[in-house]
PDB file of C-alpha atoms in Angstrom:
ATOM      1  CA  SER A 475      94.504 109.999  77.246  1.00 67.00           C
ATOM      2  CA  GLN A 476      95.454 112.412  80.014  1.00 70.00           C
ATOM      3  CA  LYS A 477      97.369 110.874  82.871  1.00 82.00           C
ATOM      4  CA  ILE A 478      99.137 111.957  86.048  1.00 88.00           C
ATOM      5  CA  GLU A 479     101.557 109.462  87.517  1.00 91.00           C
ATOM      6  CA  GLN A 480     103.090 109.363  90.940  1.00 93.00           C
ATOM      7  CA  ASN A 481     105.083 106.459  92.271  1.00 82.00           C
ATOM      8  CA  SER A 482     102.478 104.269  93.919  1.00 75.00           C
ATOM      9  CA  GLU A 483     105.089 102.461  95.976  1.00 83.00           C
ATOM     10  CA  ALA A 484     105.928 103.919  99.349  1.00 90.00           C
ATOM     11  CA  LEU A 485     109.188 105.762  99.693  1.00 94.00           C
ATOM     12  CA  ASN A 486     111.173 104.823 102.803  1.00 96.00           C
ATOM     13  CA  ILE A 487     114.101 106.988 103.835  1.00 95.00           C
ATOM     14  CA  GLN A 488     116.205 107.645 106.912  1.00 97.00           C
ATOM     15  CA  GLU A 489     115.769 110.736 109.008  1.00 97.00           C
ATOM     16  CA  GLY A 490     118.023 113.553 107.842  1.00 97.00           C
ATOM     17  CA  LYS A 491     118.136 112.429 104.218  1.00 97.00           C
ATOM     18  CA  THR A 492     116.485 114.201 101.299  1.00 97.00           C
ATOM     19  CA  ALA A 493     113.232 112.713 100.020  1.00 96.00           C
ATOM     20  CA  THR A 494     112.492 113.155  96.324  1.00 96.00           C
ATOM     21  CA  LEU A 495     109.030 112.467  94.959  1.00 97.00           C
ATOM     22  CA  THR A 496     108.119 112.454  91.277  1.00 96.00           C
ATOM     23  CA  CYS A 497     105.036 113.584  89.411  1.00 95.00           C
ATOM     24  CA  ASN A 498     104.824 112.864  85.681  1.00 94.00           C
ATOM     25  CA  TYR A 499     101.996 113.852  83.401  1.00 91.00           C
ATOM     26  CA  THR A 500     100.983 113.283  79.816  1.00 87.00           C
ATOM     27  CA  ASN A 501      98.638 115.136  77.480  1.00 81.00           C
ATOM     28  CA  TYR A 502      98.206 118.067  79.849  1.00 79.00           C
ATOM     29  CA  SER A 503      99.239 121.665  79.562  1.00 78.00           C
ATOM     30  CA  PRO A 504      98.950 122.807  83.165  1.00 80.00           C
ATOM     31  CA  ALA A 505      99.038 126.451  84.084  1.00 77.00           C
ATOM     32  CA  TYR A 506     100.132 125.565  87.597  1.00 85.00           C
ATOM     33  CA  LEU A 507     101.248 122.510  89.483  1.00 89.00           C
ATOM     34  CA  GLN A 508     100.509 122.115  93.179  1.00 92.00           C
ATOM     35  CA  TRP A 509     101.710 119.782  95.885  1.00 96.00           C
ATOM     36  CA  TYR A 510      99.608 118.696  98.845  1.00 96.00           C
ATOM     37  CA  ARG A 511     100.249 116.647 101.939  1.00 97.00           C
ATOM     38  CA  GLN A 512      97.636 114.232 103.274  1.00 96.00           C
ATOM     39  CA  ASP A 513      97.707 112.482 106.629  1.00 95.00           C
ATOM     40  CA  PRO A 514      95.542 109.400 107.267  1.00 91.00           C
ATOM     41  CA  GLY A 515      91.895 110.261 107.814  1.00 87.00           C
ATOM     42  CA  ARG A 516      92.400 113.936 106.962  1.00 92.00           C
ATOM     43  CA  GLY A 517      91.924 116.170 103.976  1.00 95.00           C
ATOM     44  CA  PRO A 518      94.915 117.247 101.888  1.00 96.00           C
ATOM     45  CA  VAL A 519      96.823 120.346 102.944  1.00 96.00           C
ATOM     46  CA  PHE A 520      98.323 122.715 100.378  1.00 94.00           C
ATOM     47  CA  LEU A 521     102.130 122.953 100.435  1.00 96.00           C
ATOM     48  CA  LEU A 522     103.487 124.645  97.329  1.00 93.00           C
ATOM     49  CA  LEU A 523     102.468 125.926  93.938  1.00 91.00           C
ATOM     50  CA  ILE A 524     104.685 126.417  90.900  1.00 92.00           C
ATOM     51  CA  ARG A 525     103.708 128.180  87.700  1.00 88.00           C
ATOM     52  CA  GLU A 526     104.398 126.901  84.206  1.00 85.00           C
ATOM     53  CA  ASN A 527     107.013 129.597  83.623  1.00 88.00           C
ATOM     54  CA  GLU A 528     108.887 128.857  86.861  1.00 91.00           C
ATOM     55  CA  LYS A 529     111.641 126.278  87.116  1.00 89.00           C
ATOM     56  CA  GLU A 530     111.941 126.011  90.873  1.00 95.00           C
ATOM     57  CA  LYS A 531     110.149 127.109  94.048  1.00 95.00           C
ATOM     58  CA  ARG A 532     111.318 126.801  97.645  1.00 96.00           C
ATOM     59  CA  LYS A 533     109.648 126.999 101.026  1.00 94.00           C
ATOM     60  CA  GLU A 534     111.676 126.197 104.121  1.00 96.00           C
ATOM     61  CA  ARG A 535     112.806 122.557 103.697  1.00 97.00           C
ATOM     62  CA  LEU A 536     110.640 122.033 100.625  1.00 97.00           C
ATOM     63  CA  LYS A 537     111.662 122.481  97.003  1.00 97.00           C
ATOM     64  CA  VAL A 538     109.634 121.905  93.867  1.00 97.00           C
ATOM     65  CA  THR A 539     110.884 121.840  90.291  1.00 96.00           C
ATOM     66  CA  PHE A 540     108.743 121.945  87.184  1.00 93.00           C
ATOM     67  CA  ASP A 541     109.997 120.850  83.775  1.00 91.00           C
ATOM     68  CA  THR A 542     107.311 121.414  81.142  1.00 88.00           C
ATOM     69  CA  THR A 543     109.505 119.830  78.469  1.00 90.00           C
ATOM     70  CA  LEU A 544     109.886 116.585  80.402  1.00 91.00           C
ATOM     71  CA  LYS A 545     106.334 117.007  81.765  1.00 91.00           C
ATOM     72  CA  GLN A 546     107.616 116.325  85.227  1.00 93.00           C
ATOM     73  CA  SER A 547     107.701 117.863  88.675  1.00 94.00           C
ATOM     74  CA  LEU A 548     110.055 116.833  91.445  1.00 96.00           C
ATOM     75  CA  PHE A 549     109.231 117.482  95.110  1.00 97.00           C
ATOM     76  CA  HIS A 550     112.124 117.479  97.559  1.00 97.00           C
ATOM     77  CA  ILE A 551     112.099 117.474 101.353  1.00 97.00           C
ATOM     78  CA  THR A 552     115.552 118.147 102.750  1.00 97.00           C
ATOM     79  CA  ALA A 553     116.662 117.099 106.248  1.00 97.00           C
ATOM     80  CA  SER A 554     113.590 114.882 106.454  1.00 97.00           C
ATOM     81  CA  GLN A 555     111.980 114.141 109.815  1.00 97.00           C
ATOM     82  CA  PRO A 556     109.611 111.385 110.977  1.00 97.00           C
ATOM     83  CA  ALA A 557     106.899 114.064 111.134  1.00 97.00           C
ATOM     84  CA  ASP A 558     107.195 114.391 107.354  1.00 98.00           C
ATOM     85  CA  SER A 559     105.727 110.897 106.981  1.00 98.00           C
ATOM     86  CA  ALA A 560     102.517 111.268 104.990  1.00 97.00           C
ATOM     87  CA  THR A 561     101.099 110.871 101.501  1.00 96.00           C
ATOM     88  CA  TYR A 562     102.074 113.600  99.053  1.00 97.00           C
ATOM     89  CA  LEU A 563      99.801 114.463  96.144  1.00 96.00           C
ATOM     90  CA  CYS A 564     100.573 116.489  93.064  1.00 95.00           C
ATOM     91  CA  ALA A 565      97.779 118.320  91.305  1.00 92.00           C
ATOM     92  CA  LEU A 566      97.616 119.949  87.897  1.00 88.00           C
ATOM     93  CA  ASP A 567      95.686 123.180  87.591  1.00 80.00           C
ATOM     94  CA  ARG A 568      94.658 123.916  84.053  1.00 71.00           C
ATOM     95  CA  PHE A 569      92.026 125.700  82.039  1.00 66.00           C
ATOM     96  CA  ASP A 570      89.831 123.580  79.798  1.00 63.00           C
ATOM     97  CA  THR A 571      87.615 125.485  77.423  1.00 57.00           C
ATOM     98  CA  GLY A 572      87.554 128.376  79.844  1.00 59.00           C
ATOM     99  CA  ARG A 573      86.804 126.245  82.872  1.00 64.00           C
ATOM    100  CA  ARG A 574      89.273 125.588  85.647  1.00 68.00           C
ATOM    101  CA  ALA A 575      90.065 122.017  86.574  1.00 71.00           C
ATOM    102  CA  LEU A 576      92.333 120.705  89.302  1.00 81.00           C
ATOM    103  CA  THR A 577      93.352 117.086  88.748  1.00 86.00           C
ATOM    104  CA  PHE A 578      95.199 115.064  91.372  1.00 91.00           C
ATOM    105  CA  GLY A 579      97.689 112.255  91.106  1.00 92.00           C
ATOM    106  CA  SER A 580      97.189 109.176  93.238  1.00 92.00           C
ATOM    107  CA  GLY A 581      99.892 110.198  95.699  1.00 94.00           C
ATOM    108  CA  THR A 582     103.124 108.763  97.047  1.00 95.00           C
ATOM    109  CA  ARG A 583     103.397 107.643 100.647  1.00 96.00           C
ATOM    110  CA  LEU A 584     106.575 108.796 102.352  1.00 97.00           C
ATOM    111  CA  GLN A 585     107.852 107.030 105.462  1.00 97.00           C
ATOM    112  CA  VAL A 586     110.760 108.647 107.297  1.00 97.00           C
ATOM    113  CA  GLN A 587     112.495 106.271 109.686  1.00 96.00           C
ATOM    114  CA  PRO A 588     114.059 107.708 112.862  1.00 94.00           C
TER     115      PRO A 588
ATOM    116  CA  LYS B 749      89.649 132.014 110.679  1.00 67.00           C
ATOM    117  CA  ALA B 750      87.753 128.727 110.944  1.00 82.00           C
ATOM    118  CA  GLY B 751      88.616 126.052 108.402  1.00 93.00           C
ATOM    119  CA  VAL B 752      86.352 124.093 106.104  1.00 96.00           C
ATOM    120  CA  THR B 753      83.873 122.000 108.033  1.00 97.00           C
ATOM    121  CA  GLN B 754      82.043 118.933 106.822  1.00 98.00           C
ATOM    122  CA  THR B 755      79.158 117.063 108.380  1.00 97.00           C
ATOM    123  CA  PRO B 756      78.661 114.336 109.187  1.00 97.00           C
ATOM    124  CA  ARG B 757      82.160 112.907 109.584  1.00 96.00           C
ATOM    125  CA  TYR B 758      81.035 109.305 109.290  1.00 97.00           C
ATOM    126  CA  LEU B 759      78.006 107.761 107.671  1.00 96.00           C
ATOM    127  CA  ILE B 760      76.796 104.211 107.105  1.00 98.00           C
ATOM    128  CA  LYS B 761      74.069 103.580 104.557  1.00 97.00           C
ATOM    129  CA  THR B 762      72.681 100.609 102.674  1.00 97.00           C
ATOM    130  CA  ARG B 763      72.432 100.098  98.943  1.00 97.00           C
ATOM    131  CA  GLY B 764      69.583 101.964  97.321  1.00 97.00           C
ATOM    132  CA  GLN B 765      69.400 104.679  99.954  1.00 98.00           C
ATOM    133  CA  GLN B 766      70.317 108.275  99.358  1.00 97.00           C
ATOM    134  CA  VAL B 767      72.625 110.525 101.322  1.00 98.00           C
ATOM    135  CA  THR B 768      73.250 114.246 101.715  1.00 98.00           C
ATOM    136  CA  LEU B 769      76.595 115.627 102.823  1.00 98.00           C
ATOM    137  CA  SER B 770      77.200 119.178 103.953  1.00 98.00           C
ATOM    138  CA  CYS B 771      80.157 121.525 103.625  1.00 98.00           C
ATOM    139  CA  SER B 772      80.763 124.985 105.083  1.00 97.00           C
ATOM    140  CA  PRO B 773      83.640 126.803 103.368  1.00 96.00           C
ATOM    141  CA  ILE B 774      86.095 129.208 104.889  1.00 94.00           C
ATOM    142  CA  SER B 775      84.491 132.585 105.472  1.00 92.00           C
ATOM    143  CA  GLY B 776      84.891 134.719 102.348  1.00 89.00           C
ATOM    144  CA  HIS B 777      85.496 131.785 100.031  1.00 90.00           C
ATOM    145  CA  ARG B 778      82.893 131.595  97.298  1.00 89.00           C
ATOM    146  CA  SER B 779      83.994 128.479  95.475  1.00 90.00           C
ATOM    147  CA  VAL B 780      83.333 124.981  96.789  1.00 93.00           C
ATOM    148  CA  SER B 781      84.563 121.823  95.101  1.00 93.00           C
ATOM    149  CA  TRP B 782      83.730 118.246  95.951  1.00 96.00           C
ATOM    150  CA  TYR B 783      86.018 115.249  95.517  1.00 95.00           C
ATOM    151  CA  GLN B 784      85.668 111.514  95.995  1.00 96.00           C
ATOM    152  CA  GLN B 785      88.692 109.651  97.330  1.00 95.00           C
ATOM    153  CA  THR B 786      89.043 105.880  97.156  1.00 93.00           C
ATOM    154  CA  PRO B 787      92.132 103.665  97.477  1.00 87.00           C
ATOM    155  CA  GLY B 788      91.781 102.478  93.896  1.00 82.00           C
ATOM    156  CA  GLN B 789      90.936 105.711  92.075  1.00 85.00           C
ATOM    157  CA  GLY B 790      92.572 108.314  94.260  1.00 87.00           C
ATOM    158  CA  LEU B 791      91.131 111.811  94.510  1.00 91.00           C
ATOM    159  CA  GLN B 792      88.571 112.441  91.794  1.00 92.00           C
ATOM    160  CA  PHE B 793      86.819 115.712  91.054  1.00 91.00           C
ATOM    161  CA  LEU B 794      83.032 115.666  91.342  1.00 94.00           C
ATOM    162  CA  PHE B 795      81.939 119.264  90.788  1.00 91.00           C
ATOM    163  CA  GLU B 796      82.602 122.874  91.620  1.00 91.00           C
ATOM    164  CA  TYR B 797      80.132 125.540  92.670  1.00 92.00           C
ATOM    165  CA  PHE B 798      80.626 129.278  92.628  1.00 89.00           C
ATOM    166  CA  SER B 799      77.969 131.805  93.578  1.00 89.00           C
ATOM    167  CA  GLU B 800      75.294 129.100  93.683  1.00 93.00           C
ATOM    168  CA  THR B 801      76.083 127.926  90.134  1.00 92.00           C
ATOM    169  CA  GLN B 802      77.755 124.721  89.104  1.00 92.00           C
ATOM    170  CA  ARG B 803      80.837 125.832  87.170  1.00 87.00           C
ATOM    171  CA  ASN B 804      82.487 122.536  86.421  1.00 86.00           C
ATOM    172  CA  LYS B 805      81.609 118.869  86.636  1.00 89.00           C
ATOM    173  CA  GLY B 806      83.657 115.694  86.720  1.00 89.00           C
ATOM    174  CA  ASN B 807      82.903 112.386  85.111  1.00 89.00           C
ATOM    175  CA  PHE B 808      80.388 110.969  87.565  1.00 94.00           C
ATOM    176  CA  PRO B 809      76.854 109.622  86.956  1.00 96.00           C
ATOM    177  CA  GLY B 810      73.802 111.761  87.471  1.00 96.00           C
ATOM    178  CA  ARG B 811      73.181 110.091  90.845  1.00 97.00           C
ATOM    179  CA  PHE B 812      75.732 112.555  92.180  1.00 98.00           C
ATOM    180  CA  SER B 813      74.419 116.074  92.483  1.00 97.00           C
ATOM    181  CA  GLY B 814      75.076 119.151  94.506  1.00 97.00           C
ATOM    182  CA  ARG B 815      74.033 122.665  95.219  1.00 97.00           C
ATOM    183  CA  GLN B 816      75.339 125.800  96.822  1.00 97.00           C
ATOM    184  CA  PHE B 817      73.440 128.269  98.940  1.00 96.00           C
ATOM    185  CA  SER B 818      73.677 132.043  99.070  1.00 95.00           C
ATOM    186  CA  ASN B 819      75.968 131.848 102.128  1.00 94.00           C
ATOM    187  CA  SER B 820      78.372 129.618 100.064  1.00 94.00           C
ATOM    188  CA  ARG B 821      77.561 126.521 102.083  1.00 97.00           C
ATOM    189  CA  SER B 822      77.229 123.494  99.849  1.00 98.00           C
ATOM    190  CA  GLU B 823      75.568 120.118  99.911  1.00 98.00           C
ATOM    191  CA  MET B 824      76.111 117.094  97.771  1.00 98.00           C
ATOM    192  CA  ASN B 825      73.615 114.310  97.333  1.00 98.00           C
ATOM    193  CA  VAL B 826      74.061 110.760  96.160  1.00 98.00           C
ATOM    194  CA  SER B 827      70.924 108.850  95.266  1.00 95.00           C
ATOM    195  CA  THR B 828      70.432 105.112  94.862  1.00 97.00           C
ATOM    196  CA  LEU B 829      73.652 104.288  96.657  1.00 98.00           C
ATOM    197  CA  GLU B 830      75.895 101.534  95.345  1.00 97.00           C
ATOM    198  CA  LEU B 831      78.624  99.611  97.154  1.00 97.00           C
ATOM    199  CA  GLY B 832      81.193 101.373  94.981  1.00 96.00           C
ATOM    200  CA  ASP B 833      80.139 104.739  96.398  1.00 97.00           C
ATOM    201  CA  SER B 834      81.914 103.905  99.646  1.00 97.00           C
ATOM    202  CA  ALA B 835      84.625 106.526  99.872  1.00 97.00           C
ATOM    203  CA  LEU B 836      85.948 109.585 101.628  1.00 97.00           C
ATOM    204  CA  TYR B 837      84.104 112.619 100.285  1.00 98.00           C
ATOM    205  CA  LEU B 838      86.132 115.774 100.533  1.00 97.00           C
ATOM    206  CA  CYS B 839      85.005 119.324 100.193  1.00 96.00           C
ATOM    207  CA  ALA B 840      87.439 122.120  99.378  1.00 94.00           C
ATOM    208  CA  SER B 841      86.971 125.849  99.246  1.00 93.00           C
ATOM    209  CA  THR B 842      88.924 128.551  97.523  1.00 87.00           C
ATOM    210  CA  TYR B 843      88.643 132.277  97.047  1.00 80.00           C
ATOM    211  CA  ARG B 844      88.697 131.588  93.313  1.00 67.00           C
ATOM    212  CA  GLN B 845      90.507 134.062  91.202  1.00 58.00           C
ATOM    213  CA  SER B 846      89.696 133.656  87.520  1.00 53.00           C
ATOM    214  CA  ARG B 847      93.298 133.382  86.337  1.00 54.00           C
ATOM    215  CA  GLY B 848      95.196 133.191  89.576  1.00 57.00           C
ATOM    216  CA  HIS B 849      96.231 130.055  91.364  1.00 64.00           C
ATOM    217  CA  ASN B 850      93.606 127.790  92.769  1.00 71.00           C
ATOM    218  CA  GLU B 851      94.916 126.675  96.169  1.00 84.00           C
ATOM    219  CA  GLN B 852      92.304 124.466  97.701  1.00 88.00           C
ATOM    220  CA  PHE B 853      91.523 124.355 101.413  1.00 93.00           C
ATOM    221  CA  PHE B 854      90.144 120.945 102.266  1.00 96.00           C
ATOM    222  CA  GLY B 855      87.804 119.870 105.003  1.00 97.00           C
ATOM    223  CA  PRO B 856      88.330 116.680 107.024  1.00 96.00           C
ATOM    224  CA  GLY B 857      85.973 114.715 104.791  1.00 97.00           C
ATOM    225  CA  THR B 858      82.938 112.513 105.303  1.00 97.00           C
ATOM    226  CA  ARG B 859      83.620 108.804 105.374  1.00 97.00           C
ATOM    227  CA  LEU B 860      80.687 107.088 103.671  1.00 97.00           C
ATOM    228  CA  THR B 861      80.278 103.335 103.955  1.00 97.00           C
ATOM    229  CA  VAL B 862      77.630 101.619 101.845  1.00 98.00           C
ATOM    230  CA  LEU B 863      76.589  98.145 102.998  1.00 97.00           C
TER     231      LEU B 863
END
């Protein structure tokens, strides 16, 4: 069956370090992979998108990699700050029988300690 | 540009009742998707509407339905509420290119509690 897996355990890191979050998937062939940030009580906010033919994408302190062979995406936040504390969701964007479908992972909670 | 708005923000209902939630997308966005978010199941896709037509549907029972109006505003309805329907219901809009990326702009959600 199709599955998207993100580490359900919270990730705790010290301010200034690099946070690395993992998104693994099985039985999907996504056209795109997206990362969102969600704060408590709020809707997710789009951060980055990477296409299936791209290996890496950067935006300020954020970096996403996409390995379609390993079926894995890594999301990095460099020089992390307490304000980066949130839940981060990966989402696979694919086309099923001509219809678009965006499927989310369950998210990983990041806690950056000052 | 105003973001996605959802009303009401909080709702308490009892089992067996029905509920209607409303979503106004970002101006110019023609696609509206609805998601249910619970601690156990995460964010699950309910359905997507584009130009007043349902274009895609998730794996939810028929008690969950929706519609979209000519101004792109959307409503979703849940009939015969069950305790398990307690969740954060999120609406997202997108400009919706057929083959382009599908960045979703989410509203703040409606927190539904079923007693």
